Amino acid sequence: MNIPENKILIDIENIRKDFPILSTLVHGKPLVYLDNAATTQKPNAVLNMQNVYYKEQNANIHRGVHHLSETATFEYEKARGKIKNFINAADNKEIIFTAGTTAGINLVAHSFGKTFLKAGDEVIISAMEHHSNIVPWQMICEEQGAHLRIIPMNDEGELLLDEYKKLLTPKTKIVSVVYISNSLGTVNPVKQIVELAHRNGSKVLIDGAQAVAHTKVDVRELDCDFFVFSGHKIFGPTGVGVLYGKASLLEQMKPYQGGGDMILSVTFEKTTFNDLPYKFEAGTPNIAGVIGLGAAIDYINSIGLDAVEEYEQSLLEYGTGLLRAVKGLRLIGTAKAKAGILSFVLENAHPHDIGTILDRQGIAIRTGHHCTQPVMQRFGIPATARASISFYNTKAELDVLVSGIEKVKEIFG
Ligand code: 7TS
């Protein structure tokens, strides 16, 4: 896709002013932040909202008759409504606040697993999952006597759908796949994956950690049964995330954790559980985080995800062209459908050294296995260097990245 610059609706100059950290210096150089897949930076709107909450509204929720508690409860539940609209869920009760993507997947693996997985059943994941979409399923499979099956991928980092179709059998209870790969950038055909699973009578969880900040998500259009993401990867605070689940399924599932707020009545003989979504929100939640996430959603809506996606695709195309021209550099992850992630290896230089040398120039990238060790094994490499893009990045920053890589090459000959 070749988009003329003047068609892009992103006002970069002004957007960058919304993020105070973007105008700071690192080692005396202007920060070039290209580690957005690990976490995104926070706009003033989010920082201010959290400050207002702690300064003017701080109280525990769902349990006080006093003014502050009612205000905090109102703001917390208002954020739930924003999330519901943002991903087009059918009802607020389908939005469960968690600590993040990892917590959401663990909740589903445990609760769905304890309710529906029996010995001999199967769970399908893919070859490009983050560890947080592997390990919880391994743990529950072991407990329940179920088995894990893996959708393989090709050398570009694209899932092999014909192999996926062969894995779907009457034993398949759930398929849990990543929407956008954090180490390869592949955008998976999740709608098709859901359709095939449903035709087989299997449920689907989508790990949307790398998707929600980069493309419009409509859970009803996708028809997924569960969808998880983290607040901190969508310009919100750390320690908060979202699990969307279809109400009909969540209602059948056992609670994950017990405690305050998730009960209707407790005696020493028996406890009855609260209605959705509270059944899955035991204990005092991250109230400030949830309210901050609500502000992040308002912020991203004010820019518009269509404009974000279009702009990020233009950056991806530009960055890919630059990196392809660097001699001795190999891109890892070259799928046709890709988001703004540029993972690469360089002849004669270990990714860790690349990251360290770039850091001295103010450039923040991530190096390592990116919590996807099976991806590294698939490509026969120990690690990659990864630049990951957000809508506040610029082509000029990608130029700085490439000059940085040229310096690395000078040092390592
Ligand atoms: N799933 C995907 C696809 C991810 O990219 C990540 C985090 C997670 C799950 C876990 O999210 P958390 O918020 O619960 O930790 N990915 C990365 C990354 O690529 N670099 O640092 C964290």
Short mmCIF file of C-alpha atoms and ligand atoms in Angstrom, two decimals:
data_model
loop_
_atom_site.label_atom_id
_atom_site.label_comp_id
_atom_site.label_asym_id
_atom_site.label_seq_id
_atom_site.Cartn_x
_atom_site.Cartn_y
_atom_site.Cartn_z
CA MET A 1 0.00 0.00 0.00
CA ASN A 2 1.52 3.32 -1.05
CA ILE A 3 -0.16 6.17 0.80
CA PRO A 4 0.68 9.75 -0.14
CA GLU A 5 1.87 11.63 2.95
CA ASN A 6 -0.84 14.31 2.61
CA LYS A 7 -3.63 11.72 2.86
CA ILE A 8 -2.57 10.62 6.31
CA LEU A 9 -4.80 12.06 8.99
CA ILE A 10 -2.27 11.89 11.83
CA ASP A 11 -1.09 15.27 13.14
CA ILE A 12 2.28 14.04 14.36
CA GLU A 13 3.59 17.35 15.71
CA ASN A 14 0.65 17.79 18.04
CA ILE A 15 0.30 14.13 18.94
CA ARG A 16 3.90 13.97 20.12
CA LYS A 17 3.27 16.91 22.45
CA ASP A 18 0.61 14.78 24.20
CA PHE A 19 3.34 12.36 25.37
CA PRO A 20 5.80 14.17 27.67
CA ILE A 21 8.36 11.36 27.64
CA LEU A 22 8.81 11.62 23.86
CA SER A 23 10.60 14.95 24.18
CA THR A 24 13.14 13.74 26.75
CA LEU A 25 16.82 12.99 26.15
CA VAL A 26 18.50 9.62 26.70
CA HIS A 27 22.32 9.62 26.98
CA GLY A 28 22.11 13.22 25.74
CA LYS A 29 20.27 12.23 22.54
CA PRO A 30 16.58 12.72 21.69
CA LEU A 31 14.69 9.58 22.70
CA VAL A 32 13.67 7.41 19.75
CA TYR A 33 11.17 5.05 21.33
CA LEU A 34 10.70 1.93 19.22
CA ASP A 35 9.77 -0.57 21.94
CA ASN A 36 6.01 -0.15 21.72
CA ALA A 37 5.28 -3.87 21.60
CA ALA A 38 6.73 -4.15 25.11
CA THR A 39 4.79 -1.17 26.40
CA THR A 40 3.46 2.09 24.98
CA GLN A 41 4.05 5.58 26.35
CA LYS A 42 1.26 7.45 28.16
CA PRO A 43 -0.42 10.67 27.01
CA ASN A 44 -1.17 13.56 29.39
CA ALA A 45 -4.86 12.61 29.28
CA VAL A 46 -4.07 9.32 31.04
CA LEU A 47 -1.53 10.80 33.47
CA ASN A 48 -3.94 13.58 34.46
CA MET A 49 -6.89 11.25 34.89
CA GLN A 50 -4.97 9.05 37.33
CA ASN A 51 -3.86 12.12 39.23
CA VAL A 52 -7.43 13.44 39.46
CA TYR A 53 -8.62 10.06 40.70
CA TYR A 54 -6.06 9.91 43.53
CA LYS A 55 -6.41 13.59 44.41
CA GLU A 56 -10.18 13.94 44.30
CA GLN A 57 -11.98 10.59 44.05
CA ASN A 58 -9.92 7.93 45.83
CA ALA A 59 -12.09 5.38 47.67
CA ASN A 60 -12.89 1.70 47.43
CA ILE A 61 -15.67 0.73 45.02
CA HIS A 62 -18.93 -1.23 45.24
CA ARG A 63 -18.99 -1.08 49.01
CA GLY A 64 -19.45 2.43 50.38
CA VAL A 65 -22.49 4.63 50.71
CA HIS A 66 -20.32 7.71 51.03
CA HIS A 67 -19.78 10.25 48.28
CA LEU A 68 -16.20 9.29 47.37
CA SER A 69 -17.00 5.60 47.09
CA GLU A 70 -19.99 6.34 44.90
CA THR A 71 -17.87 8.61 42.68
CA ALA A 72 -15.09 6.02 42.36
CA THR A 73 -17.64 3.28 41.57
CA PHE A 74 -19.29 5.49 38.96
CA GLU A 75 -15.95 6.27 37.25
CA TYR A 76 -14.85 2.60 37.38
CA GLU A 77 -18.10 1.39 35.82
CA LYS A 78 -18.02 4.22 33.28
CA ALA A 79 -14.65 2.88 32.10
CA ARG A 80 -16.21 -0.56 31.68
CA GLY A 81 -18.80 0.97 29.36
CA LYS A 82 -16.04 2.66 27.32
CA ILE A 83 -14.26 -0.67 26.85
CA LYS A 84 -17.52 -2.38 25.92
CA ASN A 85 -18.10 0.20 23.17
CA PHE A 86 -14.45 0.17 22.11
CA ILE A 87 -14.50 -3.55 21.23
CA ASN A 88 -18.25 -3.63 20.50
CA ALA A 89 -19.19 -6.19 23.14
CA ALA A 90 -22.92 -6.82 23.61
CA ASP A 91 -23.05 -5.95 27.31
CA ASN A 92 -20.98 -4.41 30.12
CA LYS A 93 -21.18 -7.71 32.01
CA GLU A 94 -18.97 -9.28 29.32
CA ILE A 95 -16.07 -6.98 30.25
CA ILE A 96 -13.94 -8.30 33.11
CA PHE A 97 -11.07 -6.23 34.44
CA THR A 98 -7.86 -8.18 35.01
CA ALA A 99 -4.23 -7.34 35.68
CA GLY A 100 -3.35 -7.75 31.98
CA THR A 101 -3.27 -10.18 29.07
CA THR A 102 -1.37 -12.79 31.06
CA ALA A 103 -3.92 -12.66 33.88
CA GLY A 104 -6.81 -12.89 31.39
CA ILE A 105 -5.41 -16.00 29.69
CA ASN A 106 -4.69 -17.64 33.04
CA LEU A 107 -8.26 -16.89 34.13
CA VAL A 108 -9.74 -18.52 31.01
CA ALA A 109 -7.31 -21.46 30.97
CA HIS A 110 -8.08 -22.24 34.60
CA SER A 111 -11.78 -21.48 34.71
CA PHE A 112 -12.76 -22.79 31.25
CA GLY A 113 -10.35 -25.69 31.74
CA LYS A 114 -11.77 -26.71 35.14
CA THR A 115 -15.30 -26.45 33.78
CA PHE A 116 -14.99 -28.00 30.32
CA LEU A 117 -11.66 -29.84 29.81
CA LYS A 118 -11.68 -33.58 30.41
CA ALA A 119 -8.99 -36.25 30.05
CA GLY A 120 -8.19 -36.84 26.38
CA ASP A 121 -9.53 -33.45 25.22
CA GLU A 122 -7.35 -31.13 23.15
CA VAL A 123 -6.41 -27.45 23.18
CA ILE A 124 -4.99 -25.85 20.02
CA ILE A 125 -2.54 -22.94 20.11
CA SER A 126 -0.15 -21.73 17.41
CA ALA A 127 3.60 -21.82 16.84
CA MET A 128 3.89 -18.05 17.35
CA GLU A 129 2.32 -17.65 20.79
CA HIS A 130 3.75 -15.51 23.57
CA HIS A 131 4.67 -17.67 26.57
CA SER A 132 1.58 -16.34 28.32
CA ASN A 133 -0.56 -18.15 25.74
CA ILE A 134 1.45 -21.38 26.06
CA VAL A 135 2.29 -22.00 29.69
CA PRO A 136 -1.21 -21.56 31.25
CA TRP A 137 -2.59 -24.07 28.72
CA GLN A 138 0.24 -26.52 29.40
CA MET A 139 -0.49 -26.25 33.11
CA ILE A 140 -4.24 -26.84 32.81
CA CYS A 141 -3.78 -29.61 30.22
CA GLU A 142 -1.50 -31.41 32.62
CA GLU A 143 -4.00 -31.04 35.46
CA GLN A 144 -6.97 -32.21 33.43
CA GLY A 145 -5.18 -34.88 31.36
CA ALA A 146 -5.77 -32.94 28.13
CA HIS A 147 -3.29 -32.38 25.27
CA LEU A 148 -1.83 -29.33 23.53
CA ARG A 149 -1.73 -29.20 19.71
CA ILE A 150 0.24 -26.60 17.75
CA ILE A 151 -0.63 -24.90 14.42
CA PRO A 152 2.69 -24.72 12.51
CA MET A 153 3.91 -21.77 10.41
CA ASN A 154 5.94 -21.23 7.24
CA ASP A 155 9.28 -19.43 6.80
CA GLU A 156 7.53 -16.07 6.41
CA GLY A 157 5.86 -16.51 9.80
CA GLU A 158 2.37 -17.28 8.48
CA LEU A 159 0.16 -19.94 10.06
CA LEU A 160 -0.57 -23.00 7.91
CA LEU A 161 -4.34 -23.05 7.83
CA ASP A 162 -4.56 -26.43 6.10
CA GLU A 163 -2.62 -27.92 9.01
CA TYR A 164 -4.93 -26.11 11.43
CA LYS A 165 -7.98 -27.69 9.74
CA LYS A 166 -6.42 -31.13 10.21
CA LEU A 167 -5.87 -30.46 13.94
CA LEU A 168 -9.55 -29.66 14.55
CA THR A 169 -11.30 -32.79 15.79
CA PRO A 170 -14.21 -33.59 18.12
CA LYS A 171 -11.61 -33.59 20.93
CA THR A 172 -10.78 -29.88 20.37
CA LYS A 173 -12.44 -27.90 23.14
CA ILE A 174 -10.73 -24.56 22.64
CA VAL A 175 -8.39 -22.79 20.22
CA SER A 176 -6.25 -19.99 21.67
CA VAL A 177 -4.34 -17.87 19.16
CA VAL A 178 -2.58 -14.55 18.91
CA TYR A 179 -4.10 -11.85 16.66
CA ILE A 180 -0.81 -10.03 15.93
CA SER A 181 2.49 -11.74 16.75
CA ASN A 182 4.75 -9.69 19.03
CA SER A 183 7.98 -11.14 17.65
CA LEU A 184 7.08 -11.46 13.92
CA GLY A 185 4.38 -8.86 13.35
CA THR A 186 2.16 -11.37 11.52
CA VAL A 187 -1.52 -10.44 11.48
CA ASN A 188 -3.35 -13.75 11.72
CA PRO A 189 -6.68 -14.39 9.93
CA VAL A 190 -8.49 -14.66 13.24
CA LYS A 191 -12.00 -14.38 11.81
CA GLN A 192 -11.35 -17.42 9.64
CA ILE A 193 -9.74 -19.25 12.57
CA VAL A 194 -12.87 -18.59 14.64
CA GLU A 195 -15.23 -19.73 11.86
CA LEU A 196 -13.36 -23.01 11.39
CA ALA A 197 -13.28 -23.66 15.14
CA HIS A 198 -16.99 -22.92 15.55
CA ARG A 199 -17.89 -25.22 12.66
CA ASN A 200 -16.04 -27.86 14.65
CA GLY A 201 -17.87 -27.00 17.89
CA SER A 202 -14.74 -25.52 19.55
CA LYS A 203 -14.44 -22.21 21.42
CA VAL A 204 -11.83 -19.55 20.61
CA LEU A 205 -9.72 -17.15 22.68
CA ILE A 206 -7.91 -14.36 20.85
CA ASP A 207 -4.81 -12.81 22.40
CA GLY A 208 -5.28 -9.21 21.31
CA ALA A 209 -2.31 -7.76 23.25
CA GLN A 210 -0.63 -6.45 20.08
CA ALA A 211 -3.84 -5.74 18.18
CA VAL A 212 -6.00 -3.25 20.08
CA ALA A 213 -3.65 -0.27 19.72
CA HIS A 214 -3.15 -0.82 15.99
CA THR A 215 -6.40 -1.98 14.40
CA LYS A 216 -10.12 -1.72 15.08
CA VAL A 217 -11.42 -4.72 17.00
CA ASP A 218 -15.08 -5.77 16.91
CA VAL A 219 -15.54 -8.87 19.05
CA ARG A 220 -19.04 -9.49 17.72
CA GLU A 221 -17.89 -9.32 14.14
CA LEU A 222 -14.99 -11.67 14.93
CA ASP A 223 -17.46 -13.80 16.89
CA CYS A 224 -14.64 -14.91 19.22
CA ASP A 225 -15.65 -16.41 22.57
CA PHE A 226 -12.89 -14.68 24.55
CA PHE A 227 -10.62 -11.71 23.78
CA VAL A 228 -7.84 -10.45 26.06
CA PHE A 229 -5.58 -7.40 26.10
CA SER A 230 -3.38 -5.27 28.39
CA GLY A 231 -3.98 -1.62 29.25
CA HIS A 232 -0.29 -0.70 29.12
CA LYS A 233 0.04 -1.64 25.44
CA ILE A 234 -2.75 0.76 24.51
CA PHE A 235 -1.39 3.93 26.18
CA GLY A 236 -3.00 3.07 29.52
CA PRO A 237 -1.43 2.23 32.89
CA THR A 238 0.38 -1.00 33.78
CA GLY A 239 -1.33 -3.58 35.97
CA VAL A 240 -4.71 -3.45 34.28
CA GLY A 241 -6.21 -5.43 31.42
CA VAL A 242 -9.42 -6.70 29.95
CA LEU A 243 -10.99 -10.09 29.41
CA TYR A 244 -14.01 -10.07 27.11
CA GLY A 245 -16.09 -13.25 27.21
CA LYS A 246 -19.48 -14.16 25.81
CA ALA A 247 -21.91 -13.94 28.73
CA SER A 248 -23.45 -17.34 28.00
CA LEU A 249 -20.02 -18.98 28.43
CA LEU A 250 -18.80 -16.92 31.39
CA GLU A 251 -22.02 -17.77 33.21
CA GLN A 252 -21.27 -21.48 32.94
CA MET A 253 -17.65 -21.13 34.07
CA LYS A 254 -16.42 -21.60 37.63
CA PRO A 255 -14.90 -18.53 39.32
CA TYR A 256 -11.11 -18.27 39.12
CA GLN A 257 -10.36 -16.61 42.44
CA GLY A 258 -12.46 -16.32 45.59
CA GLY A 259 -12.75 -13.25 47.80
CA GLY A 260 -14.61 -10.01 48.33
CA ASP A 261 -16.95 -8.61 45.67
CA MET A 262 -17.35 -11.92 43.81
CA ILE A 263 -19.98 -13.34 46.20
CA LEU A 264 -23.70 -12.89 46.87
CA SER A 265 -23.70 -14.61 50.24
CA VAL A 266 -21.20 -16.50 52.37
CA THR A 267 -21.74 -18.92 55.22
CA PHE A 268 -19.23 -21.49 56.46
CA GLU A 269 -21.36 -24.13 54.75
CA LYS A 270 -21.82 -22.54 51.34
CA THR A 271 -21.05 -19.52 49.17
CA THR A 272 -23.18 -18.27 46.31
CA PHE A 273 -21.39 -16.28 43.63
CA ASN A 274 -22.10 -12.81 42.34
CA ASP A 275 -23.42 -12.08 38.84
CA LEU A 276 -21.19 -11.19 35.89
CA PRO A 277 -18.79 -9.49 35.65
CA TYR A 278 -18.16 -9.38 39.43
CA LYS A 279 -17.99 -13.18 39.72
CA PHE A 280 -14.53 -12.87 38.10
CA GLU A 281 -13.34 -9.72 39.90
CA ALA A 282 -12.40 -10.88 43.40
CA GLY A 283 -10.84 -8.31 45.73
CA THR A 284 -10.13 -4.60 45.32
CA PRO A 285 -9.24 -4.10 41.67
CA ASN A 286 -6.81 -1.63 40.12
CA ILE A 287 -9.32 1.22 40.30
CA ALA A 288 -6.94 3.98 39.21
CA GLY A 289 -5.66 1.73 36.42
CA VAL A 290 -9.14 1.03 35.10
CA ILE A 291 -10.05 4.73 35.15
CA GLY A 292 -6.74 5.55 33.44
CA LEU A 293 -7.47 2.91 30.81
CA GLY A 294 -10.83 4.56 30.18
CA ALA A 295 -8.96 7.82 29.51
CA ALA A 296 -6.60 5.98 27.13
CA ILE A 297 -9.58 4.63 25.18
CA ASP A 298 -11.03 8.15 24.90
CA TYR A 299 -7.65 9.36 23.67
CA ILE A 300 -7.25 6.70 20.99
CA ASN A 301 -10.85 7.24 19.88
CA SER A 302 -10.12 10.94 19.46
CA ILE A 303 -7.40 10.07 16.94
CA GLY A 304 -9.22 7.17 15.29
CA LEU A 305 -7.86 3.67 14.76
CA ASP A 306 -8.42 3.80 11.00
CA ALA A 307 -6.01 6.74 10.74
CA VAL A 308 -3.60 5.02 13.16
CA GLU A 309 -3.57 1.83 11.12
CA GLU A 310 -3.07 3.64 7.83
CA TYR A 311 -0.22 5.73 9.21
CA GLU A 312 1.50 2.79 10.91
CA GLN A 313 1.31 0.78 7.68
CA SER A 314 3.11 3.63 5.90
CA LEU A 315 5.80 3.60 8.60
CA LEU A 316 6.11 -0.18 8.35
CA GLU A 317 6.51 -0.01 4.60
CA TYR A 318 9.13 2.73 4.91
CA GLY A 319 11.05 0.94 7.68
CA THR A 320 10.95 -2.39 5.85
CA GLY A 321 12.44 -0.75 2.76
CA LEU A 322 15.24 0.83 4.82
CA LEU A 323 16.11 -2.38 6.65
CA ARG A 324 16.03 -4.50 3.50
CA ALA A 325 18.71 -2.21 2.06
CA VAL A 326 21.11 -2.86 5.00
CA LYS A 327 23.69 -5.46 3.94
CA GLY A 328 23.93 -8.43 6.27
CA LEU A 329 20.56 -7.74 7.89
CA ARG A 330 17.83 -10.39 7.77
CA LEU A 331 14.23 -9.62 8.65
CA ILE A 332 12.52 -12.29 10.75
CA GLY A 333 8.80 -12.24 10.00
CA THR A 334 7.89 -11.34 6.44
CA ALA A 335 4.21 -12.23 6.33
CA LYS A 336 2.04 -10.57 3.68
CA ALA A 337 -0.31 -9.33 6.40
CA LYS A 338 1.95 -7.54 8.88
CA ALA A 339 1.72 -4.91 11.61
CA GLY A 340 4.44 -2.45 12.68
CA ILE A 341 7.01 -4.87 14.05
CA LEU A 342 10.50 -5.10 12.55
CA SER A 343 12.39 -8.07 13.98
CA PHE A 344 15.84 -8.70 12.55
CA VAL A 345 19.22 -10.31 12.95
CA LEU A 346 22.52 -8.88 11.77
CA GLU A 347 25.59 -10.80 10.59
CA ASN A 348 28.42 -10.77 13.14
CA ALA A 349 26.49 -8.89 15.84
CA HIS A 350 24.47 -10.43 18.66
CA PRO A 351 21.05 -8.77 19.13
CA HIS A 352 21.99 -7.83 22.68
CA ASP A 353 24.99 -5.84 21.41
CA ILE A 354 22.80 -4.17 18.78
CA GLY A 355 20.38 -3.09 21.53
CA THR A 356 23.16 -1.76 23.76
CA ILE A 357 24.84 0.24 21.01
CA LEU A 358 21.52 1.68 19.83
CA ASP A 359 20.68 2.64 23.42
CA ARG A 360 23.79 4.84 23.59
CA GLN A 361 22.27 6.77 20.69
CA GLY A 362 18.95 7.23 22.47
CA ILE A 363 17.20 4.49 20.50
CA ALA A 364 15.04 2.08 22.51
CA ILE A 365 14.38 -1.31 20.92
CA ARG A 366 13.94 -4.73 22.50
CA THR A 367 16.32 -7.63 22.02
CA GLY A 368 15.99 -11.25 23.04
CA HIS A 369 13.40 -13.97 22.47
CA HIS A 370 10.47 -11.65 23.24
CA CYS A 371 8.84 -14.36 25.40
CA THR A 372 8.39 -16.46 22.26
CA GLN A 373 11.17 -19.03 22.56
CA PRO A 374 9.42 -21.51 20.21
CA VAL A 375 9.47 -18.81 17.49
CA MET A 376 13.25 -18.47 17.90
CA GLN A 377 13.59 -22.27 17.76
CA ARG A 378 11.47 -22.36 14.57
CA PHE A 379 13.81 -19.85 12.88
CA GLY A 380 16.98 -21.42 14.34
CA ILE A 381 18.16 -18.23 16.05
CA PRO A 382 18.73 -17.39 19.73
CA ALA A 383 17.20 -13.92 19.62
CA THR A 384 16.25 -10.97 17.44
CA ALA A 385 16.52 -7.21 17.65
CA ARG A 386 13.02 -5.76 17.40
CA ALA A 387 11.83 -2.26 16.58
CA SER A 388 8.09 -1.88 17.18
CA ILE A 389 6.13 1.09 15.93
CA SER A 390 3.34 3.24 17.32
CA PHE A 391 1.41 6.11 15.74
CA TYR A 392 3.61 8.69 17.48
CA ASN A 393 6.70 7.47 15.62
CA THR A 394 8.01 9.14 12.48
CA LYS A 395 9.93 8.27 9.35
CA ALA A 396 12.77 10.45 10.66
CA GLU A 397 13.03 8.17 13.69
CA LEU A 398 13.30 5.14 11.41
CA ASP A 399 16.14 6.95 9.61
CA VAL A 400 17.87 7.39 12.99
CA LEU A 401 17.38 3.67 13.66
CA VAL A 402 19.07 2.73 10.41
CA SER A 403 22.01 5.10 11.00
CA GLY A 404 22.31 3.45 14.41
CA ILE A 405 22.44 0.02 12.81
CA GLU A 406 25.14 1.25 10.42
CA LYS A 407 27.21 2.28 13.50
CA VAL A 408 26.74 -1.22 14.94
CA LYS A 409 28.07 -2.64 11.67
CA GLU A 410 31.12 -0.34 11.79
CA ILE A 411 31.93 -1.56 15.31
CA PHE A 412 31.50 -5.23 14.45
CA GLY A 413 33.18 -4.98 11.09
N1 7TS B 1 0.54 -11.73 24.35
C1 7TS B 1 1.27 -11.02 23.46
C2 7TS B 1 1.03 -11.21 22.00
C3 7TS B 1 2.21 -10.10 23.93
O1 7TS B 1 2.92 -9.40 23.04
C4 7TS B 1 2.41 -9.95 25.32
C5 7TS B 1 3.49 -9.05 25.87
C6 7TS B 1 1.61 -10.69 26.19
C7 7TS B 1 0.70 -11.58 25.67
C8 7TS B 1 1.69 -10.53 27.67
O2 7TS B 1 1.21 -9.29 28.03
P1 7TS B 1 1.30 -8.77 29.55
O3 7TS B 1 0.86 -7.35 29.46
O4 7TS B 1 0.37 -9.62 30.35
O5 7TS B 1 2.72 -8.94 29.96
N2 7TS B 1 4.56 -8.83 24.99
C9 7TS B 1 5.71 -8.21 25.29
C10 7TS B 1 6.70 -7.96 24.33
O6 7TS B 1 6.60 -8.25 23.15
N3 7TS B 1 7.75 -7.37 24.93
O7 7TS B 1 7.46 -7.20 26.24
C11 7TS B 1 6.20 -7.74 26.48
#
